[in-house]
PDB file of C-alpha atoms and ligand atoms in Angstrom:
ATOM      1  CA  UNK A   1     -52.351  17.044 -13.594  1.00 98.00           C
ATOM      2  CA  UNK A   2     -48.850  18.365 -12.932  1.00 98.00           C
ATOM      3  CA  UNK A   3     -46.854  18.792  -9.728  1.00 98.00           C
ATOM      4  CA  UNK A   4     -44.681  21.873 -10.168  1.00 98.00           C
ATOM      5  CA  UNK A   5     -43.472  22.179  -6.576  1.00 97.00           C
ATOM      6  CA  UNK A   6     -43.924  20.034  -3.497  1.00 97.00           C
ATOM      7  CA  UNK A   7     -46.679  21.125  -1.084  1.00 97.00           C
ATOM      8  CA  UNK A   8     -48.568  22.886  -3.878  1.00 97.00           C
ATOM      9  CA  UNK A   9     -51.764  21.550  -5.513  1.00 98.00           C
ATOM     10  CA  UNK A  10     -51.430  19.774  -8.837  1.00 98.00           C
ATOM     11  CA  UNK A  11     -52.249  21.976 -11.832  1.00 98.00           C
ATOM     12  CA  UNK A  12     -54.361  20.974 -14.807  1.00 98.00           C
ATOM     13  CA  UNK A  13     -51.971  21.712 -17.652  1.00 97.00           C
ATOM     14  CA  UNK A  14     -51.673  21.026 -21.373  1.00 97.00           C
ATOM     15  CA  UNK A  15     -48.327  19.426 -22.143  1.00 94.00           C
ATOM     16  CA  UNK A  16     -47.006  18.027 -25.441  1.00 94.00           C
ATOM     17  CA  UNK A  17     -48.102  14.472 -26.074  1.00 95.00           C
ATOM     18  CA  UNK A  18     -45.182  12.158 -25.197  1.00 94.00           C
ATOM     19  CA  UNK A  19     -43.762  10.067 -28.071  1.00 96.00           C
ATOM     20  CA  UNK A  20     -42.332   6.590 -27.500  1.00 97.00           C
ATOM     21  CA  UNK A  21     -38.616   5.989 -28.120  1.00 97.00           C
ATOM     22  CA  UNK A  22     -37.002   2.582 -28.789  1.00 96.00           C
ATOM     23  CA  UNK A  23     -38.359  -0.057 -26.372  1.00 97.00           C
ATOM     24  CA  UNK A  24     -41.071   2.245 -25.169  1.00 98.00           C
ATOM     25  CA  UNK A  25     -44.818   2.008 -25.561  1.00 98.00           C
ATOM     26  CA  UNK A  26     -47.366   4.806 -25.679  1.00 98.00           C
ATOM     27  CA  UNK A  27     -50.464   4.173 -23.609  1.00 98.00           C
ATOM     28  CA  UNK A  28     -53.826   5.883 -23.606  1.00 98.00           C
ATOM     29  CA  UNK A  29     -54.638   6.014 -19.881  1.00 98.00           C
ATOM     30  CA  UNK A  30     -58.116   4.848 -18.891  1.00 98.00           C
ATOM     31  CA  UNK A  31     -57.813   4.828 -15.111  1.00 98.00           C
ATOM     32  CA  UNK A  32     -55.099   5.610 -12.584  1.00 98.00           C
ATOM     33  CA  UNK A  33     -55.469   4.743  -8.904  1.00 98.00           C
ATOM     34  CA  UNK A  34     -54.164   7.111  -6.261  1.00 98.00           C
ATOM     35  CA  UNK A  35     -51.520   5.693  -3.915  1.00 96.00           C
ATOM     36  CA  UNK A  36     -50.332   6.990  -0.560  1.00 94.00           C
ATOM     37  CA  UNK A  37     -46.882   7.321  -2.193  1.00 95.00           C
ATOM     38  CA  UNK A  38     -48.389   9.996  -4.490  1.00 97.00           C
ATOM     39  CA  UNK A  39     -49.340  11.859  -1.334  1.00 96.00           C
ATOM     40  CA  UNK A  40     -45.824  11.524   0.108  1.00 95.00           C
ATOM     41  CA  UNK A  41     -44.448  12.997  -3.158  1.00 97.00           C
ATOM     42  CA  UNK A  42     -46.960  15.891  -3.287  1.00 98.00           C
ATOM     43  CA  UNK A  43     -46.430  16.612   0.406  1.00 97.00           C
ATOM     44  CA  UNK A  44     -42.624  16.711  -0.002  1.00 97.00           C
ATOM     45  CA  UNK A  45     -41.911  13.670   2.195  1.00 95.00           C
ATOM     46  CA  UNK A  46     -40.271  11.905  -0.762  1.00 96.00           C
ATOM     47  CA  UNK A  47     -37.814  14.626  -1.667  1.00 95.00           C
ATOM     48  CA  UNK A  48     -36.372  13.866  -5.117  1.00 96.00           C
ATOM     49  CA  UNK A  49     -39.113  13.685  -7.702  1.00 97.00           C
ATOM     50  CA  UNK A  50     -38.459  15.030 -11.212  1.00 97.00           C
ATOM     51  CA  UNK A  51     -40.187  18.382 -11.459  1.00 98.00           C
ATOM     52  CA  UNK A  52     -42.444  19.265 -13.052  1.00 98.00           C
ATOM     53  CA  UNK A  53     -43.960  15.790 -12.601  1.00 98.00           C
ATOM     54  CA  UNK A  54     -47.077  13.957 -13.648  1.00 98.00           C
ATOM     55  CA  UNK A  55     -47.713  11.605 -10.657  1.00 98.00           C
ATOM     56  CA  UNK A  56     -49.495   8.265 -10.822  1.00 98.00           C
ATOM     57  CA  UNK A  57     -48.201   4.689 -10.854  1.00 98.00           C
ATOM     58  CA  UNK A  58     -51.294   2.460 -10.850  1.00 98.00           C
ATOM     59  CA  UNK A  59     -52.156   2.901 -14.484  1.00 98.00           C
ATOM     60  CA  UNK A  60     -54.643   0.854 -16.531  1.00 98.00           C
ATOM     61  CA  UNK A  61     -54.723   1.769 -20.182  1.00 98.00           C
ATOM     62  CA  UNK A  62     -54.579   0.702 -23.815  1.00 98.00           C
ATOM     63  CA  UNK A  63     -51.473   0.489 -25.929  1.00 98.00           C
ATOM     64  CA  UNK A  64     -51.601   3.224 -28.597  1.00 98.00           C
ATOM     65  CA  UNK A  65     -48.304   2.371 -30.340  1.00 96.00           C
ATOM     66  CA  UNK A  66     -44.578   1.935 -30.068  1.00 97.00           C
ATOM     67  CA  UNK A  67     -42.398  -0.942 -28.896  1.00 96.00           C
ATOM     68  CA  UNK A  68     -42.526  -4.545 -30.074  1.00 96.00           C
ATOM     69  CA  UNK A  69     -44.095  -6.398 -27.170  1.00 97.00           C
ATOM     70  CA  UNK A  70     -47.754  -5.385 -27.409  1.00 97.00           C
ATOM     71  CA  UNK A  71     -50.189  -4.856 -30.241  1.00 96.00           C
ATOM     72  CA  UNK A  72     -52.062  -1.596 -30.427  1.00 97.00           C
ATOM     73  CA  UNK A  73     -55.280  -1.840 -28.400  1.00 97.00           C
ATOM     74  CA  UNK A  74     -53.820  -4.282 -25.889  1.00 97.00           C
ATOM     75  CA  UNK A  75     -54.898  -3.525 -22.337  1.00 98.00           C
ATOM     76  CA  UNK A  76     -51.914  -3.134 -20.004  1.00 98.00           C
ATOM     77  CA  UNK A  77     -51.067  -2.000 -16.479  1.00 98.00           C
ATOM     78  CA  UNK A  78     -48.145   0.124 -15.371  1.00 98.00           C
ATOM     79  CA  UNK A  79     -46.785  -0.101 -11.793  1.00 97.00           C
ATOM     80  CA  UNK A  80     -44.278   1.869  -9.684  1.00 97.00           C
ATOM     81  CA  UNK A  81     -41.134   0.112 -10.917  1.00 97.00           C
ATOM     82  CA  UNK A  82     -40.520   1.787 -14.273  1.00 98.00           C
ATOM     83  CA  UNK A  83     -36.936   0.961 -15.220  1.00 98.00           C
ATOM     84  CA  UNK A  84     -33.904  -0.904 -13.885  1.00 98.00           C
ATOM     85  CA  UNK A  85     -30.345  -1.158 -15.233  1.00 98.00           C
ATOM     86  CA  UNK A  86     -30.341  -4.973 -15.298  1.00 97.00           C
ATOM     87  CA  UNK A  87     -26.636  -5.040 -14.419  1.00 98.00           C
ATOM     88  CA  UNK A  88     -26.131  -4.058 -10.777  1.00 98.00           C
ATOM     89  CA  UNK A  89     -25.604  -6.614  -7.999  1.00 98.00           C
ATOM     90  CA  UNK A  90     -29.277  -6.401  -7.060  1.00 98.00           C
ATOM     91  CA  UNK A  91     -30.646  -6.816 -10.575  1.00 98.00           C
ATOM     92  CA  UNK A  92     -28.388  -9.784 -11.238  1.00 98.00           C
ATOM     93  CA  UNK A  93     -29.526 -11.550  -8.056  1.00 97.00           C
ATOM     94  CA  UNK A  94     -33.300 -11.411  -8.529  1.00 96.00           C
ATOM     95  CA  UNK A  95     -33.736  -8.215  -6.503  1.00 98.00           C
ATOM     96  CA  UNK A  96     -34.432  -5.612  -9.103  1.00 98.00           C
ATOM     97  CA  UNK A  97     -36.677  -3.864  -6.589  1.00 97.00           C
ATOM     98  CA  UNK A  98     -33.470  -2.688  -4.924  1.00 98.00           C
ATOM     99  CA  UNK A  99     -31.670  -1.651  -8.174  1.00 98.00           C
ATOM    100  CA  UNK A 100     -29.102   1.110  -7.549  1.00 94.00           C
ATOM    101  CA  UNK A 101     -30.362   3.200 -10.437  1.00 97.00           C
ATOM    102  CA  UNK A 102     -34.064   2.165 -10.645  1.00 98.00           C
ATOM    103  CA  UNK A 103     -36.508   4.721 -11.944  1.00 98.00           C
ATOM    104  CA  UNK A 104     -40.053   4.880 -10.728  1.00 98.00           C
ATOM    105  CA  UNK A 105     -43.270   5.752 -12.531  1.00 98.00           C
ATOM    106  CA  UNK A 106     -44.827   8.965 -11.338  1.00 98.00           C
ATOM    107  CA  UNK A 107     -41.598   9.940  -9.587  1.00 98.00           C
ATOM    108  CA  UNK A 108     -38.595   9.777 -11.969  1.00 98.00           C
ATOM    109  CA  UNK A 109     -40.835   9.183 -15.031  1.00 98.00           C
ATOM    110  CA  UNK A 110     -44.096  11.024 -15.808  1.00 98.00           C
ATOM    111  CA  UNK A 111     -47.029   8.875 -14.696  1.00 98.00           C
ATOM    112  CA  UNK A 112     -50.715   8.291 -15.123  1.00 98.00           C
ATOM    113  CA  UNK A 113     -52.436  11.459 -13.937  1.00 98.00           C
ATOM    114  CA  UNK A 114     -52.664  12.234 -17.639  1.00 98.00           C
ATOM    115  CA  UNK A 115     -54.421  11.188 -20.829  1.00 98.00           C
ATOM    116  CA  UNK A 116     -51.242   9.642 -22.276  1.00 98.00           C
ATOM    117  CA  UNK A 117     -48.111   8.082 -20.867  1.00 98.00           C
ATOM    118  CA  UNK A 118     -44.948   6.635 -22.377  1.00 98.00           C
ATOM    119  CA  UNK A 119     -43.242   3.793 -20.531  1.00 98.00           C
ATOM    120  CA  UNK A 120     -40.634   1.035 -20.978  1.00 98.00           C
ATOM    121  CA  UNK A 121     -42.521  -1.879 -22.501  1.00 98.00           C
ATOM    122  CA  UNK A 122     -40.646  -4.388 -20.326  1.00 98.00           C
ATOM    123  CA  UNK A 123     -42.210  -2.905 -17.196  1.00 98.00           C
ATOM    124  CA  UNK A 124     -45.907  -3.131 -18.165  1.00 97.00           C
ATOM    125  CA  UNK A 125     -48.177  -6.084 -17.747  1.00 97.00           C
ATOM    126  CA  UNK A 126     -51.176  -7.529 -19.561  1.00 97.00           C
ATOM    127  CA  UNK A 127     -54.187  -7.106 -17.312  1.00 98.00           C
ATOM    128  CA  UNK A 128     -56.526  -9.981 -16.307  1.00 97.00           C
ATOM    129  CA  UNK A 129     -59.773  -9.974 -18.299  1.00 97.00           C
ATOM    130  CA  UNK A 130     -61.809 -10.496 -15.123  1.00 97.00           C
ATOM    131  CA  UNK A 131     -61.366  -6.856 -14.135  1.00 98.00           C
ATOM    132  CA  UNK A 132     -62.372  -3.576 -15.773  1.00 98.00           C
ATOM    133  CA  UNK A 133     -59.954  -0.667 -15.786  1.00 98.00           C
ATOM    134  CA  UNK A 134     -61.391   0.939 -12.651  1.00 98.00           C
ATOM    135  CA  UNK A 135     -61.346  -2.222 -10.562  1.00 97.00           C
ATOM    136  CA  UNK A 136     -57.901  -3.346 -11.681  1.00 98.00           C
ATOM    137  CA  UNK A 137     -56.033  -0.048 -11.173  1.00 98.00           C
ATOM    138  CA  UNK A 138     -55.645  -0.375  -7.322  1.00 96.00           C
ATOM    139  CA  UNK A 139     -54.171  -3.859  -7.770  1.00 97.00           C
ATOM    140  CA  UNK A 140     -51.125  -2.289  -9.444  1.00 97.00           C
ATOM    141  CA  UNK A 141     -49.588  -0.937  -6.238  1.00 96.00           C
ATOM    142  CA  UNK A 142     -51.811  -1.505  -3.253  1.00 95.00           C
ATOM    143  CA  UNK A 143     -52.155  -5.071  -4.530  1.00 96.00           C
ATOM    144  CA  UNK A 144     -48.642  -5.751  -5.785  1.00 94.00           C
ATOM    145  CA  UNK A 145     -46.626  -4.217  -2.980  1.00 92.00           C
ATOM    146  CA  UNK A 146     -49.222  -5.358  -0.454  1.00 95.00           C
ATOM    147  CA  UNK A 147     -48.748  -8.907  -1.719  1.00 97.00           C
ATOM    148  CA  UNK A 148     -44.978  -8.649  -1.405  1.00 97.00           C
ATOM    149  CA  UNK A 149     -45.508  -7.393   2.182  1.00 98.00           C
ATOM    150  CA  UNK A 150     -47.752 -10.350   2.949  1.00 98.00           C
ATOM    151  CA  UNK A 151     -45.196 -12.825   1.542  1.00 97.00           C
ATOM    152  CA  UNK A 152     -42.558 -11.593   3.982  1.00 97.00           C
ATOM    153  CA  UNK A 153     -44.875 -12.461   6.887  1.00 97.00           C
ATOM    154  CA  UNK A 154     -44.157 -16.135   6.048  1.00 97.00           C
ATOM    155  CA  UNK A 155     -46.849 -18.626   6.959  1.00 97.00           C
ATOM    156  CA  UNK A 156     -48.278 -16.587   9.871  1.00 98.00           C
ATOM    157  CA  UNK A 157     -51.771 -17.847  10.603  1.00 98.00           C
ATOM    158  CA  UNK A 158     -52.945 -15.108  12.939  1.00 98.00           C
ATOM    159  CA  UNK A 159     -52.111 -12.001  10.920  1.00 98.00           C
ATOM    160  CA  UNK A 160     -52.324  -8.427  12.191  1.00 98.00           C
ATOM    161  CA  UNK A 161     -52.862  -5.689   9.613  1.00 98.00           C
ATOM    162  CA  UNK A 162     -52.144  -2.104  10.728  1.00 98.00           C
ATOM    163  CA  UNK A 163     -53.823   0.699   8.726  1.00 95.00           C
ATOM    164  CA  UNK A 164     -56.938  -0.330   6.895  1.00 93.00           C
ATOM    165  CA  UNK A 165     -56.716   1.444   3.529  1.00 92.00           C
ATOM    166  CA  UNK A 166     -56.445   0.143  -0.030  1.00 93.00           C
ATOM    167  CA  UNK A 167     -53.546  -2.292   0.487  1.00 95.00           C
ATOM    168  CA  UNK A 168     -55.079  -3.782   3.612  1.00 96.00           C
ATOM    169  CA  UNK A 169     -58.472  -4.233   1.991  1.00 96.00           C
ATOM    170  CA  UNK A 170     -56.903  -6.164  -0.893  1.00 97.00           C
ATOM    171  CA  UNK A 171     -54.463  -8.181   1.206  1.00 97.00           C
ATOM    172  CA  UNK A 172     -57.101  -9.225   3.718  1.00 98.00           C
ATOM    173  CA  UNK A 173     -58.902 -11.021   0.908  1.00 98.00           C
ATOM    174  CA  UNK A 174     -55.719 -12.798  -0.177  1.00 98.00           C
ATOM    175  CA  UNK A 175     -54.815 -13.726   3.424  1.00 98.00           C
ATOM    176  CA  UNK A 176     -58.251 -15.283   4.010  1.00 98.00           C
ATOM    177  CA  UNK A 177     -58.021 -17.145   0.725  1.00 98.00           C
ATOM    178  CA  UNK A 178     -54.728 -18.613   2.017  1.00 98.00           C
ATOM    179  CA  UNK A 179     -56.482 -19.818   5.151  1.00 98.00           C
ATOM    180  CA  UNK A 180     -55.089 -17.185   7.533  1.00 98.00           C
ATOM    181  CA  UNK A 181     -57.028 -15.333  10.234  1.00 98.00           C
ATOM    182  CA  UNK A 182     -56.992 -11.535   9.998  1.00 98.00           C
ATOM    183  CA  UNK A 183     -56.942  -8.996  12.856  1.00 98.00           C
ATOM    184  CA  UNK A 184     -57.396  -5.382  11.708  1.00 98.00           C
ATOM    185  CA  UNK A 185     -55.878  -2.424  13.575  1.00 98.00           C
ATOM    186  CA  UNK A 186     -57.113   1.108  12.917  1.00 96.00           C
ATOM    187  CA  UNK A 187     -56.973   4.488  14.654  1.00 94.00           C
ATOM    188  CA  UNK A 188     -58.916   4.264  17.886  1.00 93.00           C
ATOM    189  CA  UNK A 189     -62.553   5.083  17.303  1.00 93.00           C
ATOM    190  CA  UNK A 190     -62.358   4.767  13.493  1.00 94.00           C
ATOM    191  CA  UNK A 191     -65.649   2.832  13.374  1.00 94.00           C
ATOM    192  CA  UNK A 192     -65.968   3.069   9.583  1.00 93.00           C
ATOM    193  CA  UNK A 193     -62.565   1.495   8.971  1.00 93.00           C
ATOM    194  CA  UNK A 194     -63.220  -1.196  11.572  1.00 96.00           C
ATOM    195  CA  UNK A 195     -66.620  -2.017  10.048  1.00 96.00           C
ATOM    196  CA  UNK A 196     -65.013  -2.130   6.582  1.00 94.00           C
ATOM    197  CA  UNK A 197     -62.354  -4.579   7.826  1.00 96.00           C
ATOM    198  CA  UNK A 198     -65.034  -6.824   9.418  1.00 97.00           C
ATOM    199  CA  UNK A 199     -67.092  -6.800   6.186  1.00 97.00           C
ATOM    200  CA  UNK A 200     -64.031  -8.017   4.320  1.00 96.00           C
ATOM    201  CA  UNK A 201     -63.655 -10.892   6.732  1.00 97.00           C
ATOM    202  CA  UNK A 202     -61.341  -9.682   9.492  1.00 98.00           C
ATOM    203  CA  UNK A 203     -62.451 -11.619  12.592  1.00 98.00           C
ATOM    204  CA  UNK A 204     -61.498  -8.751  14.896  1.00 98.00           C
ATOM    205  CA  UNK A 205     -60.989  -5.007  14.397  1.00 98.00           C
ATOM    206  CA  UNK A 206     -59.816  -2.576  17.024  1.00 97.00           C
ATOM    207  CA  UNK A 207     -57.444   0.140  18.262  1.00 97.00           C
ATOM    208  CA  UNK A 208     -53.973  -0.048  16.752  1.00 96.00           C
ATOM    209  CA  UNK A 209     -52.201   0.823  19.987  1.00 95.00           C
ATOM    210  CA  UNK A 210     -54.120  -1.650  22.082  1.00 92.00           C
ATOM    211  CA  UNK A 211     -53.580  -5.394  22.469  1.00 94.00           C
ATOM    212  CA  UNK A 212     -55.126  -7.927  20.047  1.00 96.00           C
ATOM    213  CA  UNK A 213     -57.544 -10.514  21.522  1.00 97.00           C
ATOM    214  CA  UNK A 214     -54.858 -13.146  21.139  1.00 97.00           C
ATOM    215  CA  UNK A 215     -51.158 -13.254  20.261  1.00 97.00           C
ATOM    216  CA  UNK A 216     -50.377 -12.820  16.521  1.00 98.00           C
ATOM    217  CA  UNK A 217     -48.040 -14.818  14.346  1.00 98.00           C
ATOM    218  CA  UNK A 218     -47.130 -11.898  12.087  1.00 98.00           C
ATOM    219  CA  UNK A 219     -48.058  -8.300  11.320  1.00 98.00           C
ATOM    220  CA  UNK A 220     -48.162  -5.991   8.295  1.00 98.00           C
ATOM    221  CA  UNK A 221     -47.886  -2.264   8.898  1.00 98.00           C
ATOM    222  CA  UNK A 222     -49.411  -0.218   6.069  1.00 97.00           C
ATOM    223  CA  UNK A 223     -50.081   2.986   7.961  1.00 95.00           C
ATOM    224  CA  UNK A 224     -47.125   5.451   7.756  1.00 94.00           C
ATOM    225  CA  UNK A 225     -46.985   5.838  11.537  1.00 97.00           C
ATOM    226  CA  UNK A 226     -43.778   4.921  13.343  1.00 98.00           C
ATOM    227  CA  UNK A 227     -45.410   4.334  16.730  1.00 97.00           C
ATOM    228  CA  UNK A 228     -47.179   1.325  15.200  1.00 98.00           C
ATOM    229  CA  UNK A 229     -43.879  -0.521  14.994  1.00 98.00           C
ATOM    230  CA  UNK A 230     -43.391  -1.096  18.750  1.00 98.00           C
ATOM    231  CA  UNK A 231     -47.155  -1.678  19.024  1.00 98.00           C
ATOM    232  CA  UNK A 232     -47.000  -4.417  16.413  1.00 98.00           C
ATOM    233  CA  UNK A 233     -43.853  -5.994  17.961  1.00 98.00           C
ATOM    234  CA  UNK A 234     -45.703  -6.078  21.263  1.00 98.00           C
ATOM    235  CA  UNK A 235     -48.682  -7.813  19.629  1.00 98.00           C
ATOM    236  CA  UNK A 236     -46.760 -10.653  17.963  1.00 98.00           C
ATOM    237  CA  UNK A 237     -45.448 -13.932  19.310  1.00 98.00           C
ATOM    238  CA  UNK A 238     -41.785 -14.864  19.553  1.00 98.00           C
ATOM    239  CA  UNK A 239     -40.307 -15.660  16.163  1.00 98.00           C
ATOM    240  CA  UNK A 240     -42.890 -13.577  14.316  1.00 98.00           C
ATOM    241  CA  UNK A 241     -42.108 -10.999  11.632  1.00 98.00           C
ATOM    242  CA  UNK A 242     -43.425  -7.419  11.484  1.00 98.00           C
ATOM    243  CA  UNK A 243     -43.319  -6.113   7.912  1.00 98.00           C
ATOM    244  CA  UNK A 244     -43.546  -2.397   7.102  1.00 98.00           C
ATOM    245  CA  UNK A 245     -45.115  -2.039   3.641  1.00 96.00           C
ATOM    246  CA  UNK A 246     -44.903   1.696   3.078  1.00 92.00           C
ATOM    247  CA  UNK A 247     -42.249   3.847   1.389  1.00 93.00           C
ATOM    248  CA  UNK A 248     -42.286   6.496   4.085  1.00 94.00           C
ATOM    249  CA  UNK A 249     -43.024   6.431   7.796  1.00 96.00           C
ATOM    250  CA  UNK A 250     -42.818   8.891  10.671  1.00 97.00           C
ATOM    251  CA  UNK A 251     -39.957   8.199  13.088  1.00 98.00           C
ATOM    252  CA  UNK A 252     -40.104   4.961  15.089  1.00 98.00           C
ATOM    253  CA  UNK A 253     -39.982   5.800  18.804  1.00 98.00           C
ATOM    254  CA  UNK A 254     -37.214   4.361  20.974  1.00 98.00           C
ATOM    255  CA  UNK A 255     -38.259   1.001  22.418  1.00 98.00           C
ATOM    256  CA  UNK A 256     -36.932  -1.585  24.770  1.00 98.00           C
ATOM    257  CA  UNK A 257     -34.927  -4.387  23.177  1.00 98.00           C
ATOM    258  CA  UNK A 258     -37.305  -6.764  24.897  1.00 98.00           C
ATOM    259  CA  UNK A 259     -39.887  -6.045  22.128  1.00 98.00           C
ATOM    260  CA  UNK A 260     -37.506  -7.433  19.487  1.00 98.00           C
ATOM    261  CA  UNK A 261     -36.107 -10.192  21.690  1.00 98.00           C
ATOM    262  CA  UNK A 262     -37.403 -13.702  21.176  1.00 98.00           C
ATOM    263  CA  UNK A 263     -36.322 -13.764  17.498  1.00 98.00           C
ATOM    264  CA  UNK A 264     -38.920 -11.335  16.407  1.00 98.00           C
ATOM    265  CA  UNK A 265     -38.029  -9.824  13.015  1.00 98.00           C
ATOM    266  CA  UNK A 266     -38.681  -6.317  11.870  1.00 98.00           C
ATOM    267  CA  UNK A 267     -38.271  -5.522   8.191  1.00 98.00           C
ATOM    268  CA  UNK A 268     -39.391  -3.241   5.404  1.00 98.00           C
ATOM    269  CA  UNK A 269     -40.562  -3.907   1.852  1.00 97.00           C
ATOM    270  CA  UNK A 270     -39.136  -1.768  -0.950  1.00 96.00           C
ATOM    271  CA  UNK A 271     -40.853  -1.452  -4.283  1.00 95.00           C
ATOM    272  CA  UNK A 272     -41.653  -4.552  -6.326  1.00 94.00           C
ATOM    273  CA  UNK A 273     -40.149  -6.883  -8.875  1.00 96.00           C
ATOM    274  CA  UNK A 274     -41.731  -7.822 -12.175  1.00 97.00           C
ATOM    275  CA  UNK A 275     -42.039 -11.354 -10.850  1.00 96.00           C
ATOM    276  CA  UNK A 276     -44.204 -10.039  -7.979  1.00 96.00           C
ATOM    277  CA  UNK A 277     -46.492  -8.375 -10.515  1.00 96.00           C
ATOM    278  CA  UNK A 278     -46.838 -11.499 -12.650  1.00 96.00           C
ATOM    279  CA  UNK A 279     -47.536 -13.700  -9.652  1.00 97.00           C
ATOM    280  CA  UNK A 280     -50.095 -11.354  -8.102  1.00 98.00           C
ATOM    281  CA  UNK A 281     -51.967 -10.550 -11.304  1.00 97.00           C
ATOM    282  CA  UNK A 282     -52.336 -14.288 -11.863  1.00 97.00           C
ATOM    283  CA  UNK A 283     -53.524 -14.879  -8.273  1.00 98.00           C
ATOM    284  CA  UNK A 284     -55.963 -11.941  -7.863  1.00 98.00           C
ATOM    285  CA  UNK A 285     -58.750 -13.226 -10.138  1.00 98.00           C
ATOM    286  CA  UNK A 286     -58.556 -16.686  -8.527  1.00 98.00           C
ATOM    287  CA  UNK A 287     -59.116 -15.357  -4.996  1.00 98.00           C
ATOM    288  CA  UNK A 288     -61.035 -13.431  -6.382  1.00 97.00           C
ATOM    289  CA  UNK A 289     -59.835 -10.075  -5.016  1.00 98.00           C
ATOM    290  CA  UNK A 290     -62.506  -7.401  -5.298  1.00 96.00           C
ATOM    291  CA  UNK A 291     -61.498  -3.771  -5.042  1.00 96.00           C
ATOM    292  CA  UNK A 292     -63.573  -1.069  -3.463  1.00 93.00           C
ATOM    293  CA  UNK A 293     -63.100   2.189  -5.379  1.00 96.00           C
ATOM    294  CA  UNK A 294     -64.335   5.694  -5.467  1.00 96.00           C
ATOM    295  CA  UNK A 295     -63.872   7.388  -8.811  1.00 98.00           C
ATOM    296  CA  UNK A 296     -62.930  11.013  -9.556  1.00 98.00           C
ATOM    297  CA  UNK A 297     -62.497  12.775 -12.887  1.00 98.00           C
ATOM    298  CA  UNK A 298     -58.787  13.515 -13.578  1.00 98.00           C
ATOM    299  CA  UNK A 299     -59.177  17.198 -12.916  1.00 98.00           C
ATOM    300  CA  UNK A 300     -60.263  16.409  -9.334  1.00 98.00           C
ATOM    301  CA  UNK A 301     -56.942  14.718  -8.490  1.00 98.00           C
ATOM    302  CA  UNK A 302     -56.318  17.243  -5.721  1.00 98.00           C
ATOM    303  CA  UNK A 303     -59.668  16.374  -4.100  1.00 98.00           C
ATOM    304  CA  UNK A 304     -58.819  12.676  -4.320  1.00 98.00           C
ATOM    305  CA  UNK A 305     -55.456  13.302  -2.648  1.00 98.00           C
ATOM    306  CA  UNK A 306     -57.107  15.384   0.082  1.00 97.00           C
ATOM    307  CA  UNK A 307     -59.543  12.603   0.800  1.00 96.00           C
ATOM    308  CA  UNK A 308     -56.706  10.098   1.122  1.00 94.00           C
ATOM    309  CA  UNK A 309     -54.756  12.494   3.366  1.00 94.00           C
ATOM    310  CA  UNK A 310     -57.716  12.876   5.721  1.00 92.00           C
ATOM    311  CA  UNK A 311     -58.293   9.112   5.830  1.00 86.00           C
ATOM    312  CA  UNK A 312     -61.782   9.721   4.524  1.00 87.00           C
ATOM    313  CA  UNK A 313     -61.868   7.048   1.820  1.00 89.00           C
ATOM    314  CA  UNK A 314     -63.153   3.518   1.693  1.00 87.00           C
ATOM    315  CA  UNK A 315     -60.757   1.483  -0.423  1.00 88.00           C
ATOM    316  CA  UNK A 316     -59.004   3.305  -3.294  1.00 95.00           C
ATOM    317  CA  UNK A 317     -59.514   6.552  -5.118  1.00 97.00           C
ATOM    318  CA  UNK A 318     -59.292   6.060  -8.904  1.00 98.00           C
ATOM    319  CA  UNK A 319     -58.921   8.846 -11.438  1.00 98.00           C
ATOM    320  CA  UNK A 320     -60.874   8.379 -14.645  1.00 98.00           C
ATOM    321  CA  UNK A 321     -59.760   9.576 -18.042  1.00 94.00           C
TER     322      UNK A 321
HETATM  323 ZN1   ZN B 401     -29.938  -2.717 -11.080  1.00 59.89          ZN
HETATM  324 ZN1   ZN B 402     -47.909   3.021  -4.789  1.00 59.89          ZN
END
């Protein structure tokens, strides 16, 4: 499924099968979860994809050949971070997620909305045996970047989560496992999302612009909506951190300094490191994190994206090959 131009539907197209070069591995894709970032790319909000582009960066598949790291038949996952230079000041200080010349799967590199993909073998991961391909795919971005987002909230006990999609549903389970209390914020009147959050163990679910039942110790903002930033700052206690986990967000409205005062911290999370992936893929089966998925055949990728755009999905959409 190929994006030829932003704001146009993907097209089912036959393209030459990609061949691995040195250090690369060819993967037969089994499942690819749909991420909100894919939507930002298709909708032209992330403005510099390679074109034409095969999107998709939550890939579960089987090694078909190439490289030296994996035997053929090994099950691996491919996330958003697809290549780094290893030499810039970020890479050499444990922050490869910020690499000056990083390349991203399904953005700079063709991704997993396809039968086959070729990727740098250093940026794939063996997948935990506890999960099948469909269940594991959403862990590869919603899980990994969600987990990095959670880490930046420190040891917050009363945790607010804004936007209850795939990342929130996964991270709620991790947060509860860590002994935190979860408060879920959704669009006003989104009863389905609020019920979903409560089923997963959130002790309260309500309107994202309203006050929580008690002061929070930290907040994660997964919805790409700038007006949630002052709302979250208003909901947290002094000294708390509000972490924005998405790659794109509408403008943040002007707000009084008073909302940030009291040593509140506002920060974003960018991409992931390979260490994040290793840590989370080891932790997920111990929680155990369960993913809620709705599957679509590859050729229905546009329908899957439409469902995500309209907020009419429970958990993650996963494309099946
Ligand atoms: Zn670098
Ligand atoms: Zn993603």
